XYZ file of C-alpha atoms in Angstrom:
442
model
C 0.675 51.518 -65.663
C 2.507 52.514 -68.714
C 1.464 50.853 -71.873
C 3.076 53.117 -74.493
C 3.781 50.146 -76.795
C 2.093 47.715 -79.341
C -0.290 45.342 -78.051
C 0.445 41.575 -78.955
C -2.334 39.741 -80.625
C -4.595 37.854 -78.047
C -4.704 34.115 -77.740
C -8.124 34.064 -79.291
C -6.734 35.806 -81.934
C -3.695 33.545 -82.509
C -6.137 30.283 -82.483
C -8.428 32.209 -84.806
C -5.399 32.403 -87.133
C -4.355 29.002 -86.901
C -8.199 27.706 -87.514
C -8.317 29.780 -90.593
C -5.177 28.831 -92.082
C -5.915 24.785 -91.483
C -9.631 25.426 -92.947
C -8.124 27.049 -96.166
C -5.492 24.536 -96.676
C -5.477 22.204 -99.672
C -2.715 20.059 -98.559
C -2.791 16.400 -97.363
C -1.860 17.718 -94.056
C -0.801 20.975 -92.652
C 0.755 22.513 -89.547
C 0.435 26.135 -88.258
C 2.794 28.025 -85.747
C 2.002 31.593 -84.579
C 4.863 32.821 -82.546
C 4.503 36.515 -81.242
C 6.678 38.610 -78.967
C 7.279 41.902 -77.271
C 10.749 42.145 -76.172
C 12.454 44.815 -74.535
C 15.965 45.606 -73.674
C 18.086 48.714 -71.811
C 21.929 48.205 -72.242
C 24.020 50.363 -69.820
C 27.803 50.829 -69.987
C 30.524 52.915 -68.004
C 27.377 53.790 -65.349
C 25.005 55.249 -68.039
C 22.154 53.718 -70.187
C 23.462 53.483 -73.861
C 20.727 51.735 -75.797
C 17.072 51.013 -75.372
C 15.223 48.582 -77.580
C 11.709 47.463 -78.077
C 10.688 45.100 -80.692
C 6.960 43.705 -81.244
C 6.621 40.896 -83.577
C 4.318 38.264 -85.202
C 5.554 35.387 -87.253
C 3.200 32.895 -89.075
C 4.833 29.334 -90.186
C 2.666 27.261 -92.313
C 4.075 23.425 -93.210
C 2.147 21.877 -95.873
C 2.524 17.863 -96.188
C 2.071 15.825 -99.343
C 2.624 11.997 -98.152
C 6.365 12.223 -97.631
C 7.060 15.656 -98.867
C 6.855 18.655 -97.071
C 7.458 22.388 -97.132
C 7.766 25.407 -94.823
C 6.798 29.253 -95.685
C 6.355 31.965 -93.338
C 5.425 35.585 -92.952
C 5.615 38.582 -90.508
C 2.386 40.077 -91.885
C -1.309 39.708 -90.392
C -2.830 40.882 -93.855
C -5.108 37.999 -95.171
C -3.635 38.361 -98.462
C -0.105 37.854 -97.366
C -1.269 34.856 -95.053
C -3.026 33.452 -98.257
C 0.118 33.509 -100.461
C 2.149 32.243 -97.743
C 0.045 28.931 -97.638
C -0.086 28.857 -101.324
C 3.746 29.154 -101.487
C 3.877 26.430 -98.689
C 1.841 23.850 -100.868
C 3.469 24.777 -104.303
C 6.901 24.198 -102.461
C 6.022 20.864 -100.827
C 4.672 19.483 -104.086
C 8.231 19.506 -105.636
C 10.171 18.769 -102.281
C 12.046 15.586 -102.028
C 10.862 12.776 -100.030
C 11.900 12.904 -96.275
C 13.752 9.663 -95.537
C 12.947 10.320 -91.853
C 9.183 11.431 -92.173
C 6.992 10.978 -89.422
C 3.165 11.887 -89.654
C 1.525 14.912 -87.863
C 0.896 14.297 -84.171
C -2.691 13.914 -83.034
C -3.736 15.896 -80.163
C -1.747 14.855 -76.585
C -2.231 14.730 -73.076
C -1.022 18.069 -71.432
C -0.311 19.132 -67.700
C -3.338 21.022 -66.583
C -1.462 24.511 -65.902
C -0.860 27.730 -67.456
C 2.418 29.497 -68.011
C 3.147 32.383 -65.611
C 2.036 35.709 -66.719
C 3.032 38.963 -65.000
C 0.991 41.799 -66.053
C 3.607 44.346 -64.652
C 6.542 42.666 -66.526
C 4.630 42.375 -69.579
C 4.214 46.333 -69.709
C 7.433 47.170 -68.278
C 8.187 50.577 -69.789
C 11.610 52.384 -70.999
C 11.247 54.633 -68.271
C 11.099 51.986 -65.308
C 14.005 49.865 -66.841
C 15.663 53.435 -66.867
C 14.956 54.107 -63.314
C 16.183 50.442 -62.051
C 19.554 50.912 -64.263
C 20.106 54.651 -62.575
C 19.897 52.962 -59.249
C 22.774 50.305 -60.391
C 24.707 53.176 -61.743
C 24.584 55.313 -58.969
C 25.731 52.524 -56.538
C 28.712 51.952 -59.017
C 29.700 55.643 -58.983
C 29.628 55.771 -55.170
C 32.005 52.696 -54.959
C 34.144 53.650 -57.737
C 33.400 50.917 -60.320
C 32.213 50.669 -63.885
C 29.237 48.865 -64.224
C 27.906 47.542 -67.718
C 24.683 44.999 -68.259
C 21.698 44.477 -69.464
C 17.873 44.742 -68.072
C 15.377 42.893 -70.761
C 11.695 41.658 -70.440
C 9.732 39.451 -72.558
C 6.201 38.479 -73.185
C 5.678 35.637 -75.703
C 2.605 33.799 -77.072
C 3.052 30.586 -79.002
C 0.032 28.931 -80.845
C -0.073 25.891 -82.983
C -2.667 23.765 -84.624
C -2.655 20.857 -87.271
C -5.019 19.068 -89.463
C -5.216 16.037 -87.025
C -6.876 18.108 -84.072
C -4.070 19.975 -82.312
C -4.972 23.282 -81.112
C -2.861 25.054 -78.565
C -2.122 28.238 -77.249
C -0.165 29.713 -74.393
C 1.533 32.712 -73.139
C 4.104 34.001 -70.473
C 6.565 36.497 -69.117
C 10.037 36.528 -68.282
C 13.050 39.042 -67.243
C 16.590 38.690 -67.047
C 19.352 41.049 -65.424
C 23.038 40.475 -66.360
C 25.440 43.063 -64.740
C 29.386 43.336 -64.779
C 31.661 45.536 -62.810
C 35.134 46.353 -63.376
C 37.595 48.523 -61.438
C 41.461 48.456 -62.735
C 42.567 44.684 -62.877
C 39.347 43.721 -61.210
C 36.001 42.407 -62.892
C 33.122 40.507 -61.768
C 29.733 39.271 -63.389
C 26.438 37.643 -62.424
C 23.108 37.304 -63.831
C 19.686 36.158 -62.969
C 16.373 35.500 -64.487
C 12.564 35.631 -63.372
C 8.984 35.415 -64.385
C 8.493 39.130 -62.991
C 10.826 42.028 -62.777
C 9.778 42.087 -59.160
C 11.256 39.059 -58.407
C 14.818 40.260 -59.642
C 17.065 40.574 -56.604
C 18.840 43.642 -58.615
C 20.338 45.443 -55.298
C 21.538 42.229 -53.960
C 23.231 41.008 -57.319
C 24.700 44.854 -57.570
C 26.470 44.664 -54.180
C 27.709 41.193 -54.785
C 29.157 41.935 -58.155
C 30.796 45.215 -57.198
C 32.629 43.573 -53.969
C 33.934 40.813 -56.085
C 35.305 43.030 -58.538
C 36.926 44.989 -55.941
C 38.177 42.079 -54.165
C 39.658 40.395 -57.252
C 42.328 43.072 -57.799
C 45.791 42.404 -58.515
C 45.468 38.529 -58.808
C 48.065 35.993 -58.228
C 49.276 33.504 -60.611
C 48.948 30.011 -59.668
C 50.172 26.729 -61.237
C 47.826 24.850 -63.502
C 46.496 21.548 -62.526
C 43.585 19.682 -60.937
C 42.035 21.508 -57.913
C 38.846 21.088 -55.592
C 36.319 23.820 -57.386
C 33.386 25.431 -56.284
C 31.082 26.971 -59.164
C 29.179 29.971 -58.358
C 25.493 28.672 -59.770
C 25.567 31.366 -62.617
C 29.020 29.414 -63.829
C 27.611 25.821 -63.336
C 24.745 26.939 -65.587
C 26.839 27.233 -68.492
C 28.322 23.838 -67.888
C 25.246 21.448 -66.741
C 23.610 22.082 -70.086
C 26.571 20.346 -72.085
C 25.760 16.968 -70.180
C 21.910 17.367 -70.802
C 22.378 18.123 -74.532
C 24.409 14.870 -74.804
C 21.773 12.648 -73.328
C 20.658 11.985 -77.037
C 19.350 8.397 -77.781
C 20.189 8.239 -81.470
C 23.802 9.506 -80.653
C 24.131 6.869 -77.896
C 22.935 4.079 -80.042
C 24.906 4.679 -82.947
C 28.210 5.008 -80.760
C 28.429 8.681 -81.215
C 28.311 9.681 -77.279
C 29.691 9.143 -73.914
C 26.380 7.443 -73.293
C 27.308 4.641 -75.925
C 27.816 1.611 -74.663
C 31.010 -0.550 -75.370
C 28.814 -3.626 -76.267
C 26.329 -1.474 -78.617
C 23.186 0.371 -77.477
C 23.402 2.806 -74.845
C 24.142 3.305 -70.845
C 20.577 4.207 -69.821
C 20.087 3.244 -66.415
C 23.447 3.088 -65.182
C 25.064 4.716 -62.316
C 27.350 7.453 -64.039
C 27.495 10.245 -61.761
C 27.691 11.202 -58.237
C 24.604 10.350 -56.178
C 24.286 14.358 -55.278
C 23.286 14.531 -58.951
C 19.483 14.923 -59.831
C 18.355 16.895 -62.816
C 14.743 17.114 -64.300
C 13.095 18.360 -67.290
C 10.521 20.498 -65.286
C 8.819 23.310 -67.094
C 6.415 23.837 -64.186
C 9.209 24.398 -61.586
C 8.378 27.360 -59.364
C 11.006 29.452 -60.804
C 10.327 28.856 -64.303
C 6.515 28.423 -64.805
C 6.707 27.944 -68.850
C 4.649 26.069 -71.632
C 3.132 22.768 -71.300
C 4.119 21.769 -75.009
C 6.800 22.069 -77.566
C 6.609 23.662 -80.821
C 5.682 20.317 -82.326
C 2.987 19.817 -80.037
C 4.732 17.230 -78.234
C 3.744 17.673 -74.273
C 6.591 19.377 -72.249
C 5.971 16.944 -68.920
C 7.997 16.484 -65.696
C 10.631 13.850 -66.756
C 13.379 12.518 -64.471
C 16.944 12.777 -66.404
C 19.299 12.056 -63.862
C 18.240 10.775 -60.352
C 21.135 9.841 -57.602
C 23.679 9.776 -60.112
C 21.884 7.166 -62.798
C 20.772 8.343 -65.890
C 16.842 7.740 -66.000
C 15.946 8.899 -69.507
C 17.682 9.820 -72.899
C 16.119 12.081 -75.389
C 13.990 10.524 -78.233
C 12.993 12.388 -81.599
C 9.646 11.285 -83.055
C 11.893 9.499 -85.905
C 14.064 7.533 -83.557
C 11.554 6.945 -81.263
C 9.552 5.088 -83.891
C 12.712 3.340 -84.905
C 13.305 1.947 -81.607
C 9.735 1.116 -80.856
C 9.434 3.691 -77.795
C 7.633 7.082 -77.159
C 9.119 10.146 -77.998
C 10.371 12.477 -75.394
C 10.436 15.877 -76.520
C 13.512 18.165 -75.955
C 15.264 18.066 -72.490
C 14.113 21.656 -71.705
C 14.020 23.519 -69.458
C 16.703 21.982 -67.196
C 16.327 21.888 -63.327
C 19.162 20.507 -61.097
C 17.870 19.975 -57.565
C 20.062 22.061 -55.014
C 20.609 21.771 -51.358
C 19.816 24.239 -48.474
C 23.550 25.612 -48.275
C 24.580 28.936 -49.331
C 27.361 29.722 -51.474
C 29.356 30.959 -48.409
C 28.671 27.466 -46.725
C 30.416 25.888 -49.613
C 33.430 27.794 -49.203
C 33.622 27.326 -45.401
C 33.272 23.665 -45.836
C 36.758 24.019 -48.425
C 40.061 23.533 -46.913
C 41.870 24.493 -50.062
C 40.272 25.145 -53.765
C 38.917 27.558 -56.402
C 35.789 29.572 -56.477
C 34.756 30.366 -60.221
C 32.456 33.036 -60.797
C 32.074 32.597 -64.491
C 32.730 29.793 -67.527
C 33.498 31.559 -70.383
C 33.588 30.185 -74.000
C 32.847 26.561 -73.201
C 33.531 24.851 -76.341
C 34.253 20.891 -77.411
C 37.504 19.229 -77.413
C 36.194 15.833 -78.036
C 32.208 15.328 -78.529
C 32.151 11.619 -78.082
C 33.793 11.688 -74.655
C 32.120 15.056 -74.101
C 35.643 16.765 -73.103
C 35.035 20.443 -73.060
C 37.659 23.561 -73.076
C 36.919 26.972 -71.772
C 38.028 29.656 -69.355
C 37.352 31.112 -66.163
C 36.493 34.888 -65.973
C 35.050 37.863 -64.218
C 36.399 36.660 -60.448
C 38.516 33.899 -59.717
C 39.522 33.217 -56.268
C 41.796 30.782 -54.124
C 40.164 29.619 -50.748
C 42.136 28.547 -48.141
C 40.823 27.147 -44.742
C 37.129 27.926 -45.605
C 37.836 31.471 -46.717
C 38.430 33.548 -49.887
C 42.339 34.039 -49.259
C 43.106 36.223 -52.483
C 42.211 36.707 -56.100
C 44.144 34.260 -58.914
C 44.503 34.842 -62.364
C 42.064 33.456 -64.689
C 42.864 29.720 -65.904
C 41.719 27.462 -69.123
C 40.343 24.297 -68.312
C 39.973 20.930 -70.128
C 37.713 18.412 -68.587
C 35.790 15.493 -69.221
C 32.581 16.664 -67.947
C 31.033 12.966 -67.109
C 34.112 12.800 -64.989
C 33.174 16.194 -63.339
C 29.720 15.054 -62.186
C 31.272 11.783 -60.366
C 32.926 14.215 -58.391
C 30.284 16.682 -57.106
C 30.116 16.640 -53.174
C 28.066 19.663 -52.322
C 25.393 21.660 -53.548
C 24.074 25.086 -52.597
C 20.296 26.252 -53.384
C 19.032 26.466 -56.856
C 18.689 29.663 -58.804
C 17.175 30.473 -62.337
C 19.418 31.597 -65.304
C 17.307 32.149 -68.501
C 15.566 28.779 -68.938
C 18.002 26.830 -66.502
C 17.743 26.156 -62.915
C 20.837 25.185 -61.072
C 22.720 25.314 -57.745
C 26.281 26.164 -56.973
C 28.250 23.355 -57.084
C 31.616 21.774 -54.994
C 33.590 19.396 -57.031
C 36.539 17.409 -55.672
C 38.799 17.934 -58.706
C 38.636 20.040 -62.081
C 41.560 20.145 -64.345
C 42.840 23.579 -65.401
C 45.473 23.264 -68.257
C 46.909 26.908 -68.477
C 47.005 30.618 -67.150
C 44.986 32.981 -69.250
C 45.476 36.778 -69.522
C 41.887 37.618 -69.674
C 40.245 39.343 -66.439
């Protein structure tokens, strides 16, 4: 095993730092966060490595409280003098800070799931040489097939420790890795990415072949008329669309009339069946493909929580302040996002489709109307016309303008779920999706 990079601090060291700062604090209350990360990335372009990056960093953030006043200060130095100066600066700033009108007190210890985030030693110490060898294999395959390949291969080891003067003391560490790959040949382009806990679980060879084949197949695309068409989203494309729905499941925005979840009669639409019964979404940090942390950065527990079940919205996100105002419990963020998939493959979804469009990537998705959750964006890197259950020919990319809640009503069928960063989603077929114009992008 190659270990030619600086070691992160251990969990015991991180908790010791947290404890020492809390004991030294003179404020009425104090919250301490120690974040440590060892991240590495290799970038390649035109079938050769162009960049290698490694960064090891520790950041200590101290927030001091005096009644409704608070202030934070941070340092990336582990020197005791630097830490003491940071604590002093936090306390001095807190004394002159304005009162927070939405102040909530520090959290007491919570109940957390009895599991640990996934940690893979091989990934934690994966060397630049090992990344280079994997990229070399991808580049060689590209050269053999006559395409230009580019992308990134990254790994990350992360440690998070938190504590406060109310008794919270928590620390976890975990690993993850990501591979992103684009292949281009003349007028054809394709892309895919995948994430995993361990480098060993990245299907790099499979992704490489899939992307190269799509790039070659999508040369000389034809133009079709914009309109509403049945669409199959590759899972990687749907991973850039589903989070827009989840981000907007916010109780305060709904209660204040600023969301698609706002009820015309006032309040929110919690419990209503708004989407297709095929749509089931969870917050599930313990999902086998994720195995992420058990707590959020403020100390709230990151427990498994149903968000949408058989098309019905089961939970809205409550901040600690809004939960206090509404007399309910805070939820913590709706992250990570897991959508339940099916047992079919993407090829099965295509075979079941008489006519439609296959979207490989949703690009540059942005709001058109935040209140109704209408968004715009473009297809990119491999868009195809489907005819009689087969990919018939490539088509030019299209801009879409789509109301996302309406789209989720139209979900007909699902493929098996895959992981993309902190999201697990399947490929999805929808009855209708609105395309507004043709774009010149490839």
